[in-house]
PDB file of C-alpha atoms in Angstrom:
ATOM      1  CA  MET A   1      37.170 -44.809 -57.345  1.00  0.00           C
ATOM      2  CA  LYS A   2      33.399 -44.558 -57.510  1.00  0.00           C
ATOM      3  CA  LYS A   3      31.731 -46.041 -60.499  1.00  0.00           C
ATOM      4  CA  GLU A   4      29.990 -43.545 -62.699  1.00  0.00           C
ATOM      5  CA  GLN A   5      26.253 -43.966 -62.616  1.00  0.00           C
ATOM      6  CA  VAL A   6      24.709 -44.350 -66.025  1.00  0.00           C
ATOM      7  CA  VAL A   7      21.363 -42.593 -66.244  1.00  0.00           C
ATOM      8  CA  ASP A   8      18.954 -44.137 -68.694  1.00  0.00           C
ATOM      9  CA  HIS A   9      17.011 -41.291 -70.296  1.00  0.00           C
ATOM     10  CA  LYS A  10      13.904 -42.852 -71.787  1.00  0.00           C
ATOM     11  CA  VAL A  11      11.842 -40.936 -74.283  1.00  0.00           C
ATOM     12  CA  ASN A  12       8.274 -40.349 -73.178  1.00  0.00           C
ATOM     13  CA  TRP A  13       6.703 -40.893 -76.577  1.00  0.00           C
ATOM     14  CA  PRO A  14       3.082 -39.975 -75.721  1.00  0.00           C
ATOM     15  CA  VAL A  15       4.164 -36.598 -74.336  1.00  0.00           C
ATOM     16  CA  THR A  16       6.612 -36.075 -77.218  1.00  0.00           C
ATOM     17  CA  ILE A  17       3.913 -36.785 -79.808  1.00  0.00           C
ATOM     18  CA  LEU A  18       1.500 -34.399 -78.078  1.00  0.00           C
ATOM     19  CA  LEU A  19       4.183 -31.678 -78.064  1.00  0.00           C
ATOM     20  CA  ILE A  20       4.862 -32.205 -81.777  1.00  0.00           C
ATOM     21  CA  ILE A  21       1.139 -31.990 -82.548  1.00  0.00           C
ATOM     22  CA  GLY A  22       0.881 -28.837 -80.428  1.00  0.00           C
ATOM     23  CA  CYS A  23       3.812 -27.227 -82.269  1.00  0.00           C
ATOM     24  CA  LEU A  24       2.291 -28.069 -85.642  1.00  0.00           C
ATOM     25  CA  THR A  25      -1.063 -26.689 -84.518  1.00  0.00           C
ATOM     26  CA  ILE A  26       0.614 -23.358 -83.764  1.00  0.00           C
ATOM     27  CA  PHE A  27       3.026 -23.357 -86.699  1.00  0.00           C
ATOM     28  CA  PHE A  28       0.545 -24.199 -89.471  1.00  0.00           C
ATOM     29  CA  PRO A  29      -1.788 -21.164 -89.047  1.00  0.00           C
ATOM     30  CA  LEU A  30       1.242 -18.883 -88.717  1.00  0.00           C
ATOM     31  CA  TYR A  31       2.747 -20.373 -91.877  1.00  0.00           C
ATOM     32  CA  MET A  32      -0.520 -19.854 -93.764  1.00  0.00           C
ATOM     33  CA  ALA A  33      -0.783 -16.264 -92.538  1.00  0.00           C
ATOM     34  CA  VAL A  34       2.738 -15.420 -93.753  1.00  0.00           C
ATOM     35  CA  ILE A  35       2.297 -17.168 -97.115  1.00  0.00           C
ATOM     36  CA  ILE A  36      -1.073 -15.562 -97.859  1.00  0.00           C
ATOM     37  CA  ALA A  37       0.179 -12.126 -96.758  1.00  0.00           C
ATOM     38  CA  PHE A  38       2.898 -12.228 -99.436  1.00  0.00           C
ATOM     39  CA  LYS A  39       0.719 -13.678-102.208  1.00  0.00           C
ATOM     40  CA  GLN A  40      -1.179 -11.698-104.821  1.00  0.00           C
ATOM     41  CA  PRO A  41      -4.962 -12.192-105.143  1.00  0.00           C
ATOM     42  CA  SER A  42      -4.429 -13.925-108.500  1.00  0.00           C
ATOM     43  CA  GLU A  43      -2.379 -16.634-106.755  1.00  0.00           C
ATOM     44  CA  MET A  44      -5.188 -17.594-104.372  1.00  0.00           C
ATOM     45  CA  THR A  45      -6.547 -21.002-105.357  1.00  0.00           C
ATOM     46  CA  ASN A  46      -9.009 -23.447-103.820  1.00  0.00           C
ATOM     47  CA  ASP A  47      -6.773 -26.539-104.035  1.00  0.00           C
ATOM     48  CA  ILE A  48      -4.616 -27.460-101.042  1.00  0.00           C
ATOM     49  CA  ALA A  49      -1.344 -27.593-102.989  1.00  0.00           C
ATOM     50  CA  GLY A  50      -1.853 -24.067-104.285  1.00  0.00           C
ATOM     51  CA  ALA A  51      -2.795 -22.750-100.854  1.00  0.00           C
ATOM     52  CA  LEU A  52       0.326 -24.236 -99.236  1.00  0.00           C
ATOM     53  CA  SER A  53       2.728 -23.210-102.016  1.00  0.00           C
ATOM     54  CA  PHE A  54       5.105 -20.275-101.700  1.00  0.00           C
ATOM     55  CA  PRO A  55       4.242 -17.034-103.526  1.00  0.00           C
ATOM     56  CA  SER A  56       5.711 -16.646-106.997  1.00  0.00           C
ATOM     57  CA  SER A  57       7.443 -13.445-105.875  1.00  0.00           C
ATOM     58  CA  TRP A  58       7.961 -12.123-102.355  1.00  0.00           C
ATOM     59  CA  SER A  59       6.604  -8.595-102.290  1.00  0.00           C
ATOM     60  CA  PHE A  60       5.648  -6.160 -99.539  1.00  0.00           C
ATOM     61  CA  ASP A  61       2.919  -4.573-101.663  1.00  0.00           C
ATOM     62  CA  ASN A  62       0.173  -6.147 -99.529  1.00  0.00           C
ATOM     63  CA  PHE A  63       1.700  -4.711 -96.370  1.00  0.00           C
ATOM     64  CA  ALA A  64       1.935  -1.229 -97.863  1.00  0.00           C
ATOM     65  CA  GLU A  65      -1.671  -1.398 -99.082  1.00  0.00           C
ATOM     66  CA  ALA A  66      -2.860  -2.762 -95.720  1.00  0.00           C
ATOM     67  CA  MET A  67      -1.180   0.144 -93.939  1.00  0.00           C
ATOM     68  CA  ARG A  68      -2.940   2.587 -96.260  1.00  0.00           C
ATOM     69  CA  VAL A  69      -6.393   1.002 -95.927  1.00  0.00           C
ATOM     70  CA  THR A  70      -6.247   0.795 -92.118  1.00  0.00           C
ATOM     71  CA  ASP A  71      -4.612   4.217 -91.656  1.00  0.00           C
ATOM     72  CA  PHE A  72      -2.009   2.149 -89.848  1.00  0.00           C
ATOM     73  CA  TRP A  73      -0.057   4.787 -87.928  1.00  0.00           C
ATOM     74  CA  ASN A  74      -3.135   6.507 -86.490  1.00  0.00           C
ATOM     75  CA  SER A  75      -4.741   3.175 -85.598  1.00  0.00           C
ATOM     76  CA  LEU A  76      -1.468   1.964 -84.092  1.00  0.00           C
ATOM     77  CA  GLY A  77      -1.205   5.155 -82.042  1.00  0.00           C
ATOM     78  CA  ASN A  78      -4.727   4.702 -80.670  1.00  0.00           C
ATOM     79  CA  SER A  79      -4.072   1.061 -79.811  1.00  0.00           C
ATOM     80  CA  LEU A  80      -0.765   1.897 -78.140  1.00  0.00           C
ATOM     81  CA  LEU A  81      -2.293   4.758 -76.148  1.00  0.00           C
ATOM     82  CA  ILE A  82      -5.206   2.666 -74.874  1.00  0.00           C
ATOM     83  CA  THR A  83      -3.037  -0.367 -74.137  1.00  0.00           C
ATOM     84  CA  VAL A  84      -0.181   1.458 -72.375  1.00  0.00           C
ATOM     85  CA  VAL A  85      -2.451   3.622 -70.196  1.00  0.00           C
ATOM     86  CA  THR A  86      -4.621   0.624 -69.300  1.00  0.00           C
ATOM     87  CA  VAL A  87      -1.601  -1.489 -68.329  1.00  0.00           C
ATOM     88  CA  VAL A  88      -0.075   1.279 -66.183  1.00  0.00           C
ATOM     89  CA  LEU A  89      -3.353   1.954 -64.372  1.00  0.00           C
ATOM     90  CA  ALA A  90      -3.951  -1.782 -63.932  1.00  0.00           C
ATOM     91  CA  LEU A  91      -0.536  -2.307 -62.344  1.00  0.00           C
ATOM     92  CA  ILE A  92      -1.051   0.544 -59.887  1.00  0.00           C
ATOM     93  CA  ILE A  93      -4.735   0.148 -58.994  1.00  0.00           C
ATOM     94  CA  HIS A  94      -4.968  -3.641 -59.078  1.00  0.00           C
ATOM     95  CA  SER A  95      -1.776  -4.193 -57.091  1.00  0.00           C
ATOM     96  CA  LEU A  96      -2.987  -1.742 -54.428  1.00  0.00           C
ATOM     97  CA  ALA A  97      -6.351  -3.493 -54.261  1.00  0.00           C
ATOM     98  CA  GLY A  98      -4.690  -6.896 -54.195  1.00  0.00           C
ATOM     99  CA  TYR A  99      -2.426  -5.850 -51.322  1.00  0.00           C
ATOM    100  CA  ALA A 100      -5.197  -4.231 -49.277  1.00  0.00           C
ATOM    101  CA  ILE A 101      -7.605  -7.122 -49.720  1.00  0.00           C
ATOM    102  CA  GLY A 102      -5.099  -9.985 -49.794  1.00  0.00           C
ATOM    103  CA  ARG A 103      -3.441  -9.035 -46.502  1.00  0.00           C
ATOM    104  CA  SER A 104      -6.778  -8.404 -44.736  1.00  0.00           C
ATOM    105  CA  MET A 105      -8.872 -11.361 -45.898  1.00  0.00           C
ATOM    106  CA  ALA A 106      -7.816 -13.680 -43.081  1.00  0.00           C
ATOM    107  CA  ARG A 107      -8.839 -11.311 -40.274  1.00  0.00           C
ATOM    108  CA  SER A 108     -11.808  -9.451 -41.771  1.00  0.00           C
ATOM    109  CA  LYS A 109     -15.072 -10.783 -43.183  1.00  0.00           C
ATOM    110  CA  PHE A 110     -15.596  -7.500 -45.017  1.00  0.00           C
ATOM    111  CA  TYR A 111     -12.398  -7.882 -47.074  1.00  0.00           C
ATOM    112  CA  ASN A 112     -13.171 -11.551 -47.669  1.00  0.00           C
ATOM    113  CA  PHE A 113     -16.592 -10.556 -49.046  1.00  0.00           C
ATOM    114  CA  ALA A 114     -15.015  -7.760 -51.112  1.00  0.00           C
ATOM    115  CA  TYR A 115     -12.562 -10.255 -52.608  1.00  0.00           C
ATOM    116  CA  LEU A 116     -15.322 -12.716 -53.545  1.00  0.00           C
ATOM    117  CA  TYR A 117     -17.528  -9.905 -54.872  1.00  0.00           C
ATOM    118  CA  ILE A 118     -14.848  -8.481 -57.161  1.00  0.00           C
ATOM    119  CA  VAL A 119     -13.581 -11.864 -58.373  1.00  0.00           C
ATOM    120  CA  SER A 120     -17.152 -12.913 -59.209  1.00  0.00           C
ATOM    121  CA  GLY A 121     -17.049 -10.242 -61.936  1.00  0.00           C
ATOM    122  CA  MET A 122     -15.108 -12.734 -64.081  1.00  0.00           C
ATOM    123  CA  PHE A 123     -18.315 -14.714 -64.561  1.00  0.00           C
ATOM    124  CA  VAL A 124     -20.408 -11.821 -65.935  1.00  0.00           C
ATOM    125  CA  PRO A 125     -20.543 -11.964 -69.770  1.00  0.00           C
ATOM    126  CA  PHE A 126     -19.776  -8.747 -71.640  1.00  0.00           C
ATOM    127  CA  ALA A 127     -22.938  -9.214 -73.727  1.00  0.00           C
ATOM    128  CA  ILE A 128     -25.069  -8.575 -70.631  1.00  0.00           C
ATOM    129  CA  LEU A 129     -23.238  -5.344 -69.815  1.00  0.00           C
ATOM    130  CA  MET A 130     -22.818  -4.051 -73.359  1.00  0.00           C
ATOM    131  CA  MET A 131     -26.014  -2.043 -73.875  1.00  0.00           C
ATOM    132  CA  PRO A 132     -26.111  -0.466 -70.370  1.00  0.00           C
ATOM    133  CA  LEU A 133     -22.464   0.527 -70.721  1.00  0.00           C
ATOM    134  CA  VAL A 134     -23.056   2.124 -74.128  1.00  0.00           C
ATOM    135  CA  LYS A 135     -25.846   4.249 -72.655  1.00  0.00           C
ATOM    136  CA  GLN A 136     -23.974   5.165 -69.474  1.00  0.00           C
ATOM    137  CA  THR A 137     -20.755   6.156 -71.233  1.00  0.00           C
ATOM    138  CA  ALA A 138     -22.766   8.317 -73.656  1.00  0.00           C
ATOM    139  CA  GLN A 139     -24.599  10.042 -70.798  1.00  0.00           C
ATOM    140  CA  LEU A 140     -21.329  10.666 -68.934  1.00  0.00           C
ATOM    141  CA  GLY A 141     -19.639  12.007 -72.068  1.00  0.00           C
ATOM    142  CA  ILE A 142     -16.887   9.375 -72.039  1.00  0.00           C
ATOM    143  CA  ALA A 143     -17.871   7.407 -75.134  1.00  0.00           C
ATOM    144  CA  ASN A 144     -14.299   7.772 -76.359  1.00  0.00           C
ATOM    145  CA  ARG A 145     -10.814   6.446 -75.694  1.00  0.00           C
ATOM    146  CA  PHE A 146     -10.942   7.586 -72.062  1.00  0.00           C
ATOM    147  CA  GLY A 147     -14.150   5.635 -71.489  1.00  0.00           C
ATOM    148  CA  VAL A 148     -12.665   2.520 -73.093  1.00  0.00           C
ATOM    149  CA  ILE A 149      -9.635   2.742 -70.784  1.00  0.00           C
ATOM    150  CA  VAL A 150     -11.860   3.091 -67.700  1.00  0.00           C
ATOM    151  CA  LEU A 151     -13.890   0.059 -68.754  1.00  0.00           C
ATOM    152  CA  TYR A 152     -10.774  -2.013 -69.361  1.00  0.00           C
ATOM    153  CA  VAL A 153      -9.395  -1.190 -65.911  1.00  0.00           C
ATOM    154  CA  VAL A 154     -12.698  -2.356 -64.399  1.00  0.00           C
ATOM    155  CA  PHE A 155     -13.094  -5.431 -66.644  1.00  0.00           C
ATOM    156  CA  TYR A 156      -9.663  -6.877 -65.887  1.00  0.00           C
ATOM    157  CA  MET A 157      -9.668  -6.095 -62.169  1.00  0.00           C
ATOM    158  CA  PRO A 158     -11.211  -9.455 -61.090  1.00  0.00           C
ATOM    159  CA  MET A 159      -8.539 -11.594 -62.753  1.00  0.00           C
ATOM    160  CA  ASN A 160      -5.658  -9.316 -61.764  1.00  0.00           C
ATOM    161  CA  LEU A 161      -6.904  -9.086 -58.174  1.00  0.00           C
ATOM    162  CA  LEU A 162      -7.021 -12.881 -58.060  1.00  0.00           C
ATOM    163  CA  LEU A 163      -3.420 -13.059 -59.292  1.00  0.00           C
ATOM    164  CA  TYR A 164      -2.067 -10.398 -56.931  1.00  0.00           C
ATOM    165  CA  ALA A 165      -3.899 -11.703 -53.847  1.00  0.00           C
ATOM    166  CA  GLY A 166      -2.692 -15.230 -54.559  1.00  0.00           C
ATOM    167  CA  TYR A 167       0.862 -14.057 -55.175  1.00  0.00           C
ATOM    168  CA  LEU A 168       0.991 -12.180 -51.861  1.00  0.00           C
ATOM    169  CA  LYS A 169       0.714 -15.516 -50.048  1.00  0.00           C
ATOM    170  CA  ASN A 170       4.244 -16.297 -51.253  1.00  0.00           C
ATOM    171  CA  ILE A 171       5.643 -13.071 -49.784  1.00  0.00           C
ATOM    172  CA  PRO A 172       6.613 -13.500 -46.096  1.00  0.00           C
ATOM    173  CA  ILE A 173       4.778 -11.114 -43.812  1.00  0.00           C
ATOM    174  CA  ALA A 174       8.004 -10.850 -41.814  1.00  0.00           C
ATOM    175  CA  LEU A 175       9.217  -8.317 -44.384  1.00  0.00           C
ATOM    176  CA  GLU A 176       6.363  -5.943 -43.528  1.00  0.00           C
ATOM    177  CA  GLU A 177       6.649  -6.552 -39.792  1.00  0.00           C
ATOM    178  CA  ALA A 178      10.329  -5.635 -39.928  1.00  0.00           C
ATOM    179  CA  ALA A 179       9.465  -2.450 -41.829  1.00  0.00           C
ATOM    180  CA  PHE A 180       6.780  -1.510 -39.280  1.00  0.00           C
ATOM    181  CA  VAL A 181       9.272  -2.019 -36.439  1.00  0.00           C
ATOM    182  CA  ASP A 182      11.591   0.445 -38.190  1.00  0.00           C
ATOM    183  CA  GLY A 183       8.763   3.007 -38.257  1.00  0.00           C
ATOM    184  CA  SER A 184       7.597   2.615 -41.856  1.00  0.00           C
ATOM    185  CA  THR A 185       3.958   3.323 -42.725  1.00  0.00           C
ATOM    186  CA  THR A 186       1.745   0.915 -44.642  1.00  0.00           C
ATOM    187  CA  TRP A 187       1.939   3.187 -47.711  1.00  0.00           C
ATOM    188  CA  ASN A 188       5.745   3.305 -47.677  1.00  0.00           C
ATOM    189  CA  THR A 189       5.970  -0.416 -46.997  1.00  0.00           C
ATOM    190  CA  PHE A 190       3.886  -1.209 -50.036  1.00  0.00           C
ATOM    191  CA  TRP A 191       5.745   1.057 -52.459  1.00  0.00           C
ATOM    192  CA  LYS A 192       9.282   0.423 -51.202  1.00  0.00           C
ATOM    193  CA  ILE A 193       9.108  -3.280 -50.316  1.00  0.00           C
ATOM    194  CA  ILE A 194       6.043  -5.122 -51.598  1.00  0.00           C
ATOM    195  CA  PHE A 195       5.616  -3.431 -54.986  1.00  0.00           C
ATOM    196  CA  PRO A 196       9.231  -4.092 -56.120  1.00  0.00           C
ATOM    197  CA  ILE A 197       9.080  -7.703 -54.878  1.00  0.00           C
ATOM    198  CA  MET A 198       5.977  -8.326 -57.007  1.00  0.00           C
ATOM    199  CA  LYS A 199       7.887  -7.457 -60.182  1.00  0.00           C
ATOM    200  CA  PRO A 200       7.420 -10.908 -61.792  1.00  0.00           C
ATOM    201  CA  MET A 201       3.665 -10.729 -61.133  1.00  0.00           C
ATOM    202  CA  HIS A 202       3.601  -7.205 -62.567  1.00  0.00           C
ATOM    203  CA  ALA A 203       5.083  -8.631 -65.768  1.00  0.00           C
ATOM    204  CA  THR A 204       2.471 -11.399 -65.861  1.00  0.00           C
ATOM    205  CA  VAL A 205      -0.406  -8.973 -65.283  1.00  0.00           C
ATOM    206  CA  ALA A 206       1.020  -6.545 -67.843  1.00  0.00           C
ATOM    207  CA  VAL A 207       1.316  -9.216 -70.544  1.00  0.00           C
ATOM    208  CA  LEU A 208      -2.141 -10.709 -69.926  1.00  0.00           C
ATOM    209  CA  THR A 209      -3.819  -7.294 -69.776  1.00  0.00           C
ATOM    210  CA  ALA A 210      -1.960  -5.932 -72.794  1.00  0.00           C
ATOM    211  CA  MET A 211      -2.814  -8.963 -74.944  1.00  0.00           C
ATOM    212  CA  GLN A 212      -6.510  -8.762 -74.076  1.00  0.00           C
ATOM    213  CA  VAL A 213      -6.707  -5.002 -74.644  1.00  0.00           C
ATOM    214  CA  TRP A 214      -4.656  -5.115 -77.850  1.00  0.00           C
ATOM    215  CA  ASN A 215      -6.830  -7.808 -79.456  1.00  0.00           C
ATOM    216  CA  ASP A 216     -10.226  -6.646 -78.210  1.00  0.00           C
ATOM    217  CA  VAL A 217     -12.760  -5.580 -80.824  1.00  0.00           C
ATOM    218  CA  MET A 218     -16.141  -5.388 -79.090  1.00  0.00           C
ATOM    219  CA  THR A 219     -15.439  -2.719 -76.459  1.00  0.00           C
ATOM    220  CA  PRO A 220     -13.984  -0.095 -78.857  1.00  0.00           C
ATOM    221  CA  LEU A 221     -16.607  -1.040 -81.455  1.00  0.00           C
ATOM    222  CA  VAL A 222     -19.610  -0.313 -79.229  1.00  0.00           C
ATOM    223  CA  ILE A 223     -18.093   2.574 -77.225  1.00  0.00           C
ATOM    224  CA  MET A 224     -16.025   4.481 -79.802  1.00  0.00           C
ATOM    225  CA  SER A 225     -18.295   4.080 -82.820  1.00  0.00           C
ATOM    226  CA  GLY A 226     -18.847   7.446 -84.476  1.00  0.00           C
ATOM    227  CA  THR A 227     -15.785   9.102 -82.946  1.00  0.00           C
ATOM    228  CA  GLY A 228     -13.590   8.568 -86.008  1.00  0.00           C
ATOM    229  CA  LYS A 229     -10.946   6.905 -83.818  1.00  0.00           C
ATOM    230  CA  ASN A 230     -10.015   3.340 -84.705  1.00  0.00           C
ATOM    231  CA  THR A 231      -7.841   0.792 -82.957  1.00  0.00           C
ATOM    232  CA  LEU A 232      -6.010  -1.747 -85.109  1.00  0.00           C
ATOM    233  CA  PRO A 233      -8.624  -4.521 -84.628  1.00  0.00           C
ATOM    234  CA  LEU A 234     -11.374  -2.065 -85.599  1.00  0.00           C
ATOM    235  CA  ALA A 235      -9.478  -0.848 -88.652  1.00  0.00           C
ATOM    236  CA  GLN A 236      -8.996  -4.436 -89.798  1.00  0.00           C
ATOM    237  CA  LEU A 237     -12.753  -4.821 -90.165  1.00  0.00           C
ATOM    238  CA  ASN A 238     -12.358  -2.817 -93.388  1.00  0.00           C
ATOM    239  CA  PHE A 239     -11.126  -5.982 -95.109  1.00  0.00           C
ATOM    240  CA  GLN A 240     -14.441  -7.752 -94.498  1.00  0.00           C
ATOM    241  CA  THR A 241     -17.311  -6.823 -96.787  1.00  0.00           C
ATOM    242  CA  GLN A 242     -20.782  -8.204 -97.386  1.00  0.00           C
ATOM    243  CA  PHE A 243     -19.540 -10.273-100.298  1.00  0.00           C
ATOM    244  CA  GLY A 244     -16.150 -11.498 -99.120  1.00  0.00           C
ATOM    245  CA  THR A 245     -12.839 -10.844 -97.421  1.00  0.00           C
ATOM    246  CA  ASN A 246      -9.572  -9.669 -98.919  1.00  0.00           C
ATOM    247  CA  TYR A 247      -7.424 -12.290 -97.228  1.00  0.00           C
ATOM    248  CA  ASN A 248      -4.129 -11.067 -98.663  1.00  0.00           C
ATOM    249  CA  LEU A 249      -4.445  -7.595 -97.156  1.00  0.00           C
ATOM    250  CA  ALA A 250      -6.132  -8.924 -94.021  1.00  0.00           C
ATOM    251  CA  PHE A 251      -3.320 -11.339 -93.155  1.00  0.00           C
ATOM    252  CA  ALA A 252      -0.696  -8.714 -93.946  1.00  0.00           C
ATOM    253  CA  SER A 253      -2.443  -6.365 -91.518  1.00  0.00           C
ATOM    254  CA  TYR A 254      -2.706  -9.102 -88.874  1.00  0.00           C
ATOM    255  CA  LEU A 255       1.054  -9.712 -89.034  1.00  0.00           C
ATOM    256  CA  LEU A 256       1.735  -5.993 -88.673  1.00  0.00           C
ATOM    257  CA  ALA A 257      -0.526  -5.833 -85.629  1.00  0.00           C
ATOM    258  CA  LEU A 258       1.147  -8.906 -84.142  1.00  0.00           C
ATOM    259  CA  LEU A 259       4.648  -7.431 -84.025  1.00  0.00           C
ATOM    260  CA  PRO A 260       4.269  -4.829 -81.211  1.00  0.00           C
ATOM    261  CA  ILE A 261       2.569  -7.184 -78.748  1.00  0.00           C
ATOM    262  CA  LEU A 262       5.007  -9.984 -79.635  1.00  0.00           C
ATOM    263  CA  ILE A 263       7.969  -7.718 -78.885  1.00  0.00           C
ATOM    264  CA  PHE A 264       6.361  -6.694 -75.586  1.00  0.00           C
ATOM    265  CA  TYR A 265       5.873 -10.343 -74.606  1.00  0.00           C
ATOM    266  CA  VAL A 266       9.490 -11.232 -75.413  1.00  0.00           C
ATOM    267  CA  ILE A 267      10.739  -8.342 -73.254  1.00  0.00           C
ATOM    268  CA  CYS A 268       8.562  -9.319 -70.255  1.00  0.00           C
ATOM    269  CA  GLN A 269       9.107 -13.067 -70.542  1.00  0.00           C
ATOM    270  CA  LYS A 270      12.262 -12.987 -68.409  1.00  0.00           C
ATOM    271  CA  GLN A 271      10.471 -11.283 -65.548  1.00  0.00           C
ATOM    272  CA  ILE A 272       7.697 -13.857 -65.572  1.00  0.00           C
ATOM    273  CA  LEU A 273      10.208 -16.671 -65.144  1.00  0.00           C
ATOM    274  CA  ASN A 274      12.249 -14.990 -62.425  1.00  0.00           C
ATOM    275  CA  GLY A 275      11.916 -15.949 -58.764  1.00  0.00           C
ATOM    276  CA  VAL A 276      10.098 -13.684 -56.368  1.00  0.00           C
ATOM    277  CA  VAL A 277      11.576 -13.620 -52.905  1.00  0.00           C
ATOM    278  CA  ASN A 278      14.492 -16.037 -53.111  1.00  0.00           C
ATOM    279  CA  GLY A 279      16.787 -15.129 -50.257  1.00  0.00           C
ATOM    280  CA  ALA A 280      14.583 -12.248 -49.082  1.00  0.00           C
ATOM    281  CA  VAL A 281      14.153 -13.751 -45.612  1.00  0.00           C
ATOM    282  CA  LYS A 282      17.137 -15.425 -44.040  1.00  0.00           C
TER     283      LYS A 282
END
């Protein structure tokens, strides 16, 4: 009989300590947000012990008041509309661009230049573009939710194109060659073979794009100002005044705004971790 091999599992203490510190760094602000959201303004104190203590009574009054102040359901509807439409358009347009450019870069200098030109957009600060965009959207009559969606699709194209083009390198070209031999067109090949295979990357792009759109303040602030339409981040500016901030209502509103995007991330997390083309080519 073979002797059982005893594996000595040593604890990597430096890595373990760093992980513990990282968890505490994430947990502590979340803990403070929850505690403050349930406290009454009279319970807010300057000492550390009072700030870390639990509220005397757990009440949802702050959440109800935060929903009233921010016109929560209308703001949530605007945020959902802008985020969902942006994500859908990003998945379609950016994946098409990534496929067209990614598969042609090696044999065409034009597509290689187009790739570098688009990706270089990641290095252009929004502050430089802000004032020209405000003027152009006003002149075109799209200084509204539609204009914000168009800008988001353009803003996030460089990063998404980089992800899609890089991901295509892991997809064997033999799949497309086999489809072409069977008489499939490039259009059909993309939609019936390549697009479904890129499902994990779609989930990654969707999560990254949705999180950036959902939390963005500046673009709706400068484009949609005066339209009477608020996203959740814009509505939450109501808690900040010239003389202070109502932290109890603000943190309650932040937690409410966190829930939809958190649920979306949990749903898409599986797809991000899944393999791409395991067993596709034998």
